[in-house]
CSV table of C-alpha atoms in Angstrom, one decimal:
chain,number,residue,atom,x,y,z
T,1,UNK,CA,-7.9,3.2,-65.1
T,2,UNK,CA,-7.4,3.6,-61.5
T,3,UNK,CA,-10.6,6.0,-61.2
T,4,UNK,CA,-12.7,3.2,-62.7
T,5,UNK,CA,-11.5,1.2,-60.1
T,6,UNK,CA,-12.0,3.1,-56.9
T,7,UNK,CA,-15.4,4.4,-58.5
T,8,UNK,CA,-16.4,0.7,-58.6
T,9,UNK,CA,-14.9,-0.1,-55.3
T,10,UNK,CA,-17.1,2.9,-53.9
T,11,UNK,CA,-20.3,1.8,-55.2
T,12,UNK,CA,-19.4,-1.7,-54.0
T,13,UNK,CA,-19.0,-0.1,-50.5
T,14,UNK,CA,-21.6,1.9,-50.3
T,15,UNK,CA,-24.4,-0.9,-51.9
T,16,UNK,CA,-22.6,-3.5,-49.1
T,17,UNK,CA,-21.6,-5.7,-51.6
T,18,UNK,CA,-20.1,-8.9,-50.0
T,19,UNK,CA,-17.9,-10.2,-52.5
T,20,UNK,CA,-14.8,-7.3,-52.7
T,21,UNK,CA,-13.5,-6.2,-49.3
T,22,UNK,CA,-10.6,-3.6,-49.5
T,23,UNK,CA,-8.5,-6.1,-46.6
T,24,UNK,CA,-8.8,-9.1,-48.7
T,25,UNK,CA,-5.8,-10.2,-49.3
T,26,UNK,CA,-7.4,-13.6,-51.0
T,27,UNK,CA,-8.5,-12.1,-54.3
T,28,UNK,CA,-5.4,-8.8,-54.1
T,29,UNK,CA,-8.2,-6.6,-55.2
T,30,UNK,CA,-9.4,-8.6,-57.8
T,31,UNK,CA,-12.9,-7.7,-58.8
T,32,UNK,CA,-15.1,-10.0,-61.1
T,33,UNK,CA,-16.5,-8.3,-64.2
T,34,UNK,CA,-18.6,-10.5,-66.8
T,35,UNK,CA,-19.4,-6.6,-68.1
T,36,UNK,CA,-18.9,-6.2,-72.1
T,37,UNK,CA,-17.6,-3.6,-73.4
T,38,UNK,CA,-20.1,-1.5,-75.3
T,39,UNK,CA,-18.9,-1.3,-79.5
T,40,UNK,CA,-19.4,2.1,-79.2
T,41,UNK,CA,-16.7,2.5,-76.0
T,42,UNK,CA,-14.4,0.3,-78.1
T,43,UNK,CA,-14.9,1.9,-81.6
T,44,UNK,CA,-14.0,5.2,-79.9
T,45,UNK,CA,-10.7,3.8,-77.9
T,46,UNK,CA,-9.6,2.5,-81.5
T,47,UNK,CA,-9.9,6.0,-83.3
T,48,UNK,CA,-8.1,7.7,-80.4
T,49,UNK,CA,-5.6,5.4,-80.3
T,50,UNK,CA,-5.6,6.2,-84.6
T,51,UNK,CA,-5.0,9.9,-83.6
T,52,UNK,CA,-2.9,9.3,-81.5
T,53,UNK,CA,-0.2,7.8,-83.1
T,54,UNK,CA,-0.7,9.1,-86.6
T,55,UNK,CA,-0.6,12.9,-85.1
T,56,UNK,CA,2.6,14.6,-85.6
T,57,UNK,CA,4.5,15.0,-82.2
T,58,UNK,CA,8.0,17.0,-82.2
T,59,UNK,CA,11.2,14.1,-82.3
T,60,UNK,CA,11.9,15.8,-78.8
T,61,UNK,CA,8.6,15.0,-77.2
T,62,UNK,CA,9.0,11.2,-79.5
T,63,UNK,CA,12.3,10.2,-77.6
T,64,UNK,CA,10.9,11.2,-74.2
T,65,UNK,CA,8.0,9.4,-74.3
T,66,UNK,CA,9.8,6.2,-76.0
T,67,UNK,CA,12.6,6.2,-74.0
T,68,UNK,CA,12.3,7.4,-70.5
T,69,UNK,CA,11.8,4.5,-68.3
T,70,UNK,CA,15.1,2.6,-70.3
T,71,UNK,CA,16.7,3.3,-67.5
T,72,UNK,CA,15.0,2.2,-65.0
T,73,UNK,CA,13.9,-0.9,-66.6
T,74,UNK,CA,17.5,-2.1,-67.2
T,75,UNK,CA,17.9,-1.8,-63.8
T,76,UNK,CA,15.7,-4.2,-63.1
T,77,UNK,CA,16.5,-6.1,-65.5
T,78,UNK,CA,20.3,-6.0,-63.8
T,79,UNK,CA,19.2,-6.7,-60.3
T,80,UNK,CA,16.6,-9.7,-61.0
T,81,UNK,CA,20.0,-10.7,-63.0
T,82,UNK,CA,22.1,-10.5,-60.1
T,83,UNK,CA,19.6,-12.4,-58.2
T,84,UNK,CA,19.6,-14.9,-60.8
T,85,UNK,CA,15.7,-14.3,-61.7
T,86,UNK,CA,14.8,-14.9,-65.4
T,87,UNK,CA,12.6,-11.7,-66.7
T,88,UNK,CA,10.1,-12.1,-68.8
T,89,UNK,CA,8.0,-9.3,-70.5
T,90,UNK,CA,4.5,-9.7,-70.9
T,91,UNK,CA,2.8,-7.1,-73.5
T,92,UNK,CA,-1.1,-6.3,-73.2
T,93,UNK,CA,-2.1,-3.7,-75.7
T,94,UNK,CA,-5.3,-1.9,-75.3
T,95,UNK,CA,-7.9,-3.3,-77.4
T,96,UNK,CA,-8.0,-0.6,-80.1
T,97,UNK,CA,-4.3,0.3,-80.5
T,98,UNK,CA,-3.6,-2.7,-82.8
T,99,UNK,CA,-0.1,-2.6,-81.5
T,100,UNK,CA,0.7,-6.2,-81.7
T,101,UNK,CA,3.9,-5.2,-79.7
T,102,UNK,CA,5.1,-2.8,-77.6
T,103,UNK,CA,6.4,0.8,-79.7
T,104,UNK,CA,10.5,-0.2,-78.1
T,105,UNK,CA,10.2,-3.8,-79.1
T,106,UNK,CA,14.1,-3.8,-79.9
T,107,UNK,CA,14.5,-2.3,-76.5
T,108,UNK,CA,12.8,-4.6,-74.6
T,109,UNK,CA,14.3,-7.3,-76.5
T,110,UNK,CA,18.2,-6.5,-75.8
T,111,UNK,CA,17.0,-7.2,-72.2
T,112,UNK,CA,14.6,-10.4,-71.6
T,113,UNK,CA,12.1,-12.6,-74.1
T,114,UNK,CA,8.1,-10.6,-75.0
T,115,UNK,CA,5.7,-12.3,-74.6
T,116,UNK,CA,2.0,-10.8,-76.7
T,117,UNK,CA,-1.1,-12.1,-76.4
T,118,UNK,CA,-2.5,-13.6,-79.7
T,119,UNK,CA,-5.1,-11.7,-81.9
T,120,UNK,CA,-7.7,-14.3,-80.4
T,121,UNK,CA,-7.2,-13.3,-77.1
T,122,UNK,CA,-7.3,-9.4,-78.1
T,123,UNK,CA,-9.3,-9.1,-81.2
T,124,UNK,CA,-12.4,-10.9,-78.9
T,125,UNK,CA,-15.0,-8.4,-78.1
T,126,UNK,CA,-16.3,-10.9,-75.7
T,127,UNK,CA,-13.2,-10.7,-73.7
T,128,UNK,CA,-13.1,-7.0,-72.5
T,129,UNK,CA,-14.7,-5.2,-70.1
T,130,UNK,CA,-13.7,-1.5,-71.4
T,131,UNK,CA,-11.5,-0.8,-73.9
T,132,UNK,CA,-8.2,-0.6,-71.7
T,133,UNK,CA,-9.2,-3.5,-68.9
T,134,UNK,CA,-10.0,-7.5,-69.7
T,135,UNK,CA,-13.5,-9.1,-67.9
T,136,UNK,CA,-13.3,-12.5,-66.4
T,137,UNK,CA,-13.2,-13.7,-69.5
T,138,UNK,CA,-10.5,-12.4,-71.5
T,139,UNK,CA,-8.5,-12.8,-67.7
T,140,UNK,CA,-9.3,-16.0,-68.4
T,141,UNK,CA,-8.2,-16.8,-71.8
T,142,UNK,CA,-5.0,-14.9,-70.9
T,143,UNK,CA,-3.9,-17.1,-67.7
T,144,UNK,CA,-4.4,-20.0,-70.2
T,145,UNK,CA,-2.3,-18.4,-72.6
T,146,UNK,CA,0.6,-17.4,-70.5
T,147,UNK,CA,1.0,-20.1,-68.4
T,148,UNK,CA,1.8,-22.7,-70.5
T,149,UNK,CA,4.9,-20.0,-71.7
T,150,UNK,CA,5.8,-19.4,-67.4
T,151,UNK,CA,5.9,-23.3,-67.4
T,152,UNK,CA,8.5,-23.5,-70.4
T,153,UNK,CA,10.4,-20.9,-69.2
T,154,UNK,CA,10.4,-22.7,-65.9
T,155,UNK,CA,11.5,-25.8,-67.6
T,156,UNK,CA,14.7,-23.8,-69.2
T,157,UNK,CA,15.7,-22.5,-65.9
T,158,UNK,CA,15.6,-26.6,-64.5
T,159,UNK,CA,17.6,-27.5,-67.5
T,160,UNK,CA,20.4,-25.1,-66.8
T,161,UNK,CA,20.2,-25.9,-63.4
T,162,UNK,CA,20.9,-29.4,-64.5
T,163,UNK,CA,23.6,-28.9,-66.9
């Protein structure tokens, strides 16, 4: 949440904390967090996230939401194509949506390979910092994750290259 983050960088700023400078181009605005979330914070996120999706919406407002940034994402997709860049798509669900992939997974698929994060990696309470944002932690456990996958991917690209 972008006002979590500039309410954060304020009190940084205004308590002269060293550590996050808004012209640091070293971290790209990284801020450390070894905050928990609280169970109550992430309880809550889950039964929104419940209401949410089991509350009628008209098909109209469905296809809208579902369906309009297609287009811009094949796009995308065409020009990193074009350019010869591989796409990958990386899915991080918020903690209590239980979504273990994205609601257009067919979509998504017709373009480039998902990637999700395994259930250890989200189901961790030790790994977030609020319900929608990972701490150092869970950033942690996820570079580990994905990297090995980047380096495969990698590896594909070298083989074809090759061949």
């Amino acid at each position: 949440n972008g006002l979590i983050v500039r309410f954060e960088f304020f009190k940084f700023k205004l308590m002269r904390e060293t550590y996050f400078t808004p012209d640091n181009t070293t971290d790209y605005g990284y801020l450390h967090s070894d905050q928990l979330a609280s169970s109550e914070a992430m309880e809550s996120n889950k039964n929104a996230w419940k209401n949410n999706l089991n509350r009628p919406k008209p098909e109209l407002i469905k296809t809208i939401e579902r369906n309009y940034s297609k287009h811009y994402l094949t796009k995308i997709v065409q020009l990193a194509n074009h350019h010869n860049c591989r796409v990958l798509f990386f899915y991080l669900p918020e903690s209590g949506s239980n979504l273990k992939e994205p609601l257009n997974m067919m979509f998504y698929e017709t373009l480039a390979p998902v990637i999700s994060l395994p259930d250890t990696i989200i189901n961790s309470s030790a790994n977030w910092k609020d319900p929608m944002h990972f701490n150092d932690t869970g950033a942690k456990k996820t570079s580990q994750f994905i990297v090995p996958v980047i380096v495969k991917e990698l590896a594909k690209i070298d083989n074809e290259v090759k061949n």
